[in-house]
Short mmCIF file of C-alpha atoms in Angstrom, two decimals:
data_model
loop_
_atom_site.label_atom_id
_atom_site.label_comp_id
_atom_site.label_asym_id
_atom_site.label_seq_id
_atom_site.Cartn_x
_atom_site.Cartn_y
_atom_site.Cartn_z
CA UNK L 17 -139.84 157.03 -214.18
CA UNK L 18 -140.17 155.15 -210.74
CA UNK L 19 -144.22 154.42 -209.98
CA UNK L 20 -145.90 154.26 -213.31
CA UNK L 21 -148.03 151.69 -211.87
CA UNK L 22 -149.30 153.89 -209.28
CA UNK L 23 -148.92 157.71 -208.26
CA UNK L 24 -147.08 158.10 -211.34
CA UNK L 25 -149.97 156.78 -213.75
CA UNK L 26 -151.87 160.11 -215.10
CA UNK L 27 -148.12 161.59 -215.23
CA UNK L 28 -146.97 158.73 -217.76
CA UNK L 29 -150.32 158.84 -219.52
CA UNK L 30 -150.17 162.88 -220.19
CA UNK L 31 -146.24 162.30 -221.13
CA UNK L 32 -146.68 159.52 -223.58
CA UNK L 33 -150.17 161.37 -224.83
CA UNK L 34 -147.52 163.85 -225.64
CA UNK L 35 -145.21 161.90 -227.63
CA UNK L 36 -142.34 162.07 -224.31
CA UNK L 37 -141.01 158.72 -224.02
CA UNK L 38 -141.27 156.59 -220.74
CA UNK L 39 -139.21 154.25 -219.54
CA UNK L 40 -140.20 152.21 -216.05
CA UNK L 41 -137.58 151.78 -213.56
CA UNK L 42 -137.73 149.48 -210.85
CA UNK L 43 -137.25 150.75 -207.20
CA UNK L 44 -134.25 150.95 -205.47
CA UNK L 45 -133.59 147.97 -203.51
CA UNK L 46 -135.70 148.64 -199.82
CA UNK L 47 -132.79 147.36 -197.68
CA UNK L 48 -129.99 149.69 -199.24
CA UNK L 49 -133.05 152.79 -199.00
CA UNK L 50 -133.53 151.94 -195.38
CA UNK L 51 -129.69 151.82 -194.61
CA UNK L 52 -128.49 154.71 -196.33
CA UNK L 53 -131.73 156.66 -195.82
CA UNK L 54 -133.34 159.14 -198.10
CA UNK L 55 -130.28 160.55 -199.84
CA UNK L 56 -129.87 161.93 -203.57
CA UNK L 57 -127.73 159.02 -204.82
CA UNK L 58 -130.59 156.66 -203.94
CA UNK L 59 -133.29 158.55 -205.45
CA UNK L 60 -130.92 159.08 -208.44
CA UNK L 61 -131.33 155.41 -208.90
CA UNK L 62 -133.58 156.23 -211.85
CA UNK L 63 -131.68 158.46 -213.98
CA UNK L 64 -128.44 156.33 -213.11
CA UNK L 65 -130.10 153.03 -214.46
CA UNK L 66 -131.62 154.76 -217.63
CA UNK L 67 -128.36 156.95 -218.79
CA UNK L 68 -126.85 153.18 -219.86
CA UNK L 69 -129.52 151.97 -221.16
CA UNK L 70 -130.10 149.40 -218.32
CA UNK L 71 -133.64 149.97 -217.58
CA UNK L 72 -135.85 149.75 -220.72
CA UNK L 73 -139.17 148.67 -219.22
CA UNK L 74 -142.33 150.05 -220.91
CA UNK L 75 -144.92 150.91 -218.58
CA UNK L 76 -148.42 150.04 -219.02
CA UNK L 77 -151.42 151.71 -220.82
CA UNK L 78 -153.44 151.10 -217.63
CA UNK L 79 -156.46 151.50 -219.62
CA UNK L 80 -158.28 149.06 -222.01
CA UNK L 81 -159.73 145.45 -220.88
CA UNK L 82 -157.00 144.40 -219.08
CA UNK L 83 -157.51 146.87 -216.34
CA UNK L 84 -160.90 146.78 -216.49
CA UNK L 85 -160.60 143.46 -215.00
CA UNK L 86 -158.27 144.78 -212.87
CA UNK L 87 -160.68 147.46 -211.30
CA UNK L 88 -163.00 144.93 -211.39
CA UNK L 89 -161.13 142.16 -209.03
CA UNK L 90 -159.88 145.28 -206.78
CA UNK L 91 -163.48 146.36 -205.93
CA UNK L 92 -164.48 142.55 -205.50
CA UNK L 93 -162.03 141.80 -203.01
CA UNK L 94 -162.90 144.63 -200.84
CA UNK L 95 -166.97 143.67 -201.16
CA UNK L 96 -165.77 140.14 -200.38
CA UNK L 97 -163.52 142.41 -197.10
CA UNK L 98 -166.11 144.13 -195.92
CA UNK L 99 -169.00 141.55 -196.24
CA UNK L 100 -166.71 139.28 -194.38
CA UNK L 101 -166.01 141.63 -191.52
CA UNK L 102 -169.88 142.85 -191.29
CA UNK L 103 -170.86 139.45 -190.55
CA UNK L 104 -168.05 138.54 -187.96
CA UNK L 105 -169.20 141.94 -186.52
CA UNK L 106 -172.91 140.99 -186.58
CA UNK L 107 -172.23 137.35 -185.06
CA UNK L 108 -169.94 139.80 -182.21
CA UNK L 109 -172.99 141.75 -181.83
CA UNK L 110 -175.11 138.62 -181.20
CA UNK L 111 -172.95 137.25 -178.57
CA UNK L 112 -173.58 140.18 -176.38
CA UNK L 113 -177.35 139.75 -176.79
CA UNK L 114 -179.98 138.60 -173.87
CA UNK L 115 -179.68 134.37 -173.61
CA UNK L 116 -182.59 134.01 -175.70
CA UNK L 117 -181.26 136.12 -178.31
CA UNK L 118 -178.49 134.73 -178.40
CA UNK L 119 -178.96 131.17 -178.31
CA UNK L 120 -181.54 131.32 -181.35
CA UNK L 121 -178.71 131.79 -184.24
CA UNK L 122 -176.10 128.59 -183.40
CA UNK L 123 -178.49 126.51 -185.54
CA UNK L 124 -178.66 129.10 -188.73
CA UNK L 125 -176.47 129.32 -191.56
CA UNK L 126 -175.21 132.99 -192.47
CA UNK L 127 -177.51 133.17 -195.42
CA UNK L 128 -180.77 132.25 -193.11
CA UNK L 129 -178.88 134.71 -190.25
CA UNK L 130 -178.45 138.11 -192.40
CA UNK L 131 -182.51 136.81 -194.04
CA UNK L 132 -183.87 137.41 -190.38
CA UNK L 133 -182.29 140.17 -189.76
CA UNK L 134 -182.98 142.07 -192.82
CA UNK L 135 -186.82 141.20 -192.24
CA UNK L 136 -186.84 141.67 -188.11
CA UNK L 137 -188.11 144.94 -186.87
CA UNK L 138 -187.38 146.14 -183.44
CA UNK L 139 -190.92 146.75 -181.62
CA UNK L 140 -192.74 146.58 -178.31
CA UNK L 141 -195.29 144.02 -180.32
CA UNK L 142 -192.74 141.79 -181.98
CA UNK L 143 -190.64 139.22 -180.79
CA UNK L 144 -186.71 139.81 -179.88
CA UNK L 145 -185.02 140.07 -182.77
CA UNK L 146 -183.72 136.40 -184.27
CA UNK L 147 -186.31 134.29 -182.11
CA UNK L 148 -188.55 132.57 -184.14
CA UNK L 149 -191.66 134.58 -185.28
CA UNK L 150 -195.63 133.93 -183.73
CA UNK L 151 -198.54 133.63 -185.28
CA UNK L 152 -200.02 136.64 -184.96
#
């Protein structure tokens, strides 16, 4: 089976759950795919590489601690993706603010940036929005 790591996961899980045994075969090399297309001897790699016993891999549980942690370091990296991108989009957003605006954020870190703006308020009483507060 070709993708055991992937689309193929729940199908190797239900097969071995039923006592089927999986082997993993690797892909077929991209280059020779791309140059003799999608054809039936190329996607027969599989069964031609199993038949002599040349692929034997075992694919993975996918389950357990191990991919825990895997889940785990997937959904980190995209927090760590998207926080990254929502504060080169916030800093793009500030550029195209009035002078004052603008001009009030070159001296703040990120942390003390994203603290004013979670606690600024848009209002016809308040200040613009990263400008130092007054006493009220």
């Amino acid at each position: 089976m070709e993708g055991t790591g992937s689309f193929g996961a729940e199908l190797a899980r239900y097969l071995r759950a039923h006592q089927i045994t999986v082997v993993e075969v690797d892909r077929p090399i991209r280059r020779a795919r791309r140059a003799a297309g999608t054809s039936d001897p190329v996607d027969a790699y599989a069964a031609t590489a199993v038949l002599p016993g040349h692929a034997n891999g075992t694919p993975k549980d996918r389950d357990g601690t191990v991919e825990a942690i895997r889940a785990l370091r997937v959904v980190r990296a995209s927090a760590i993706k998207a926080r990254t991108q929502t504060i080169k989009q916030t800093k793009s957003l500030i550029i195209t603010a009035p002078a004052a605006v603008r001009e009030a954020p070159h001296s703040l870190t990120t942390s003390e940036l994203i603290r004013r703006l979670v606690t600024s308020r848009p209002g016809a009483d308040r200040p613009p929005l990263l400008l130092p507060s007054s006493p009220h």
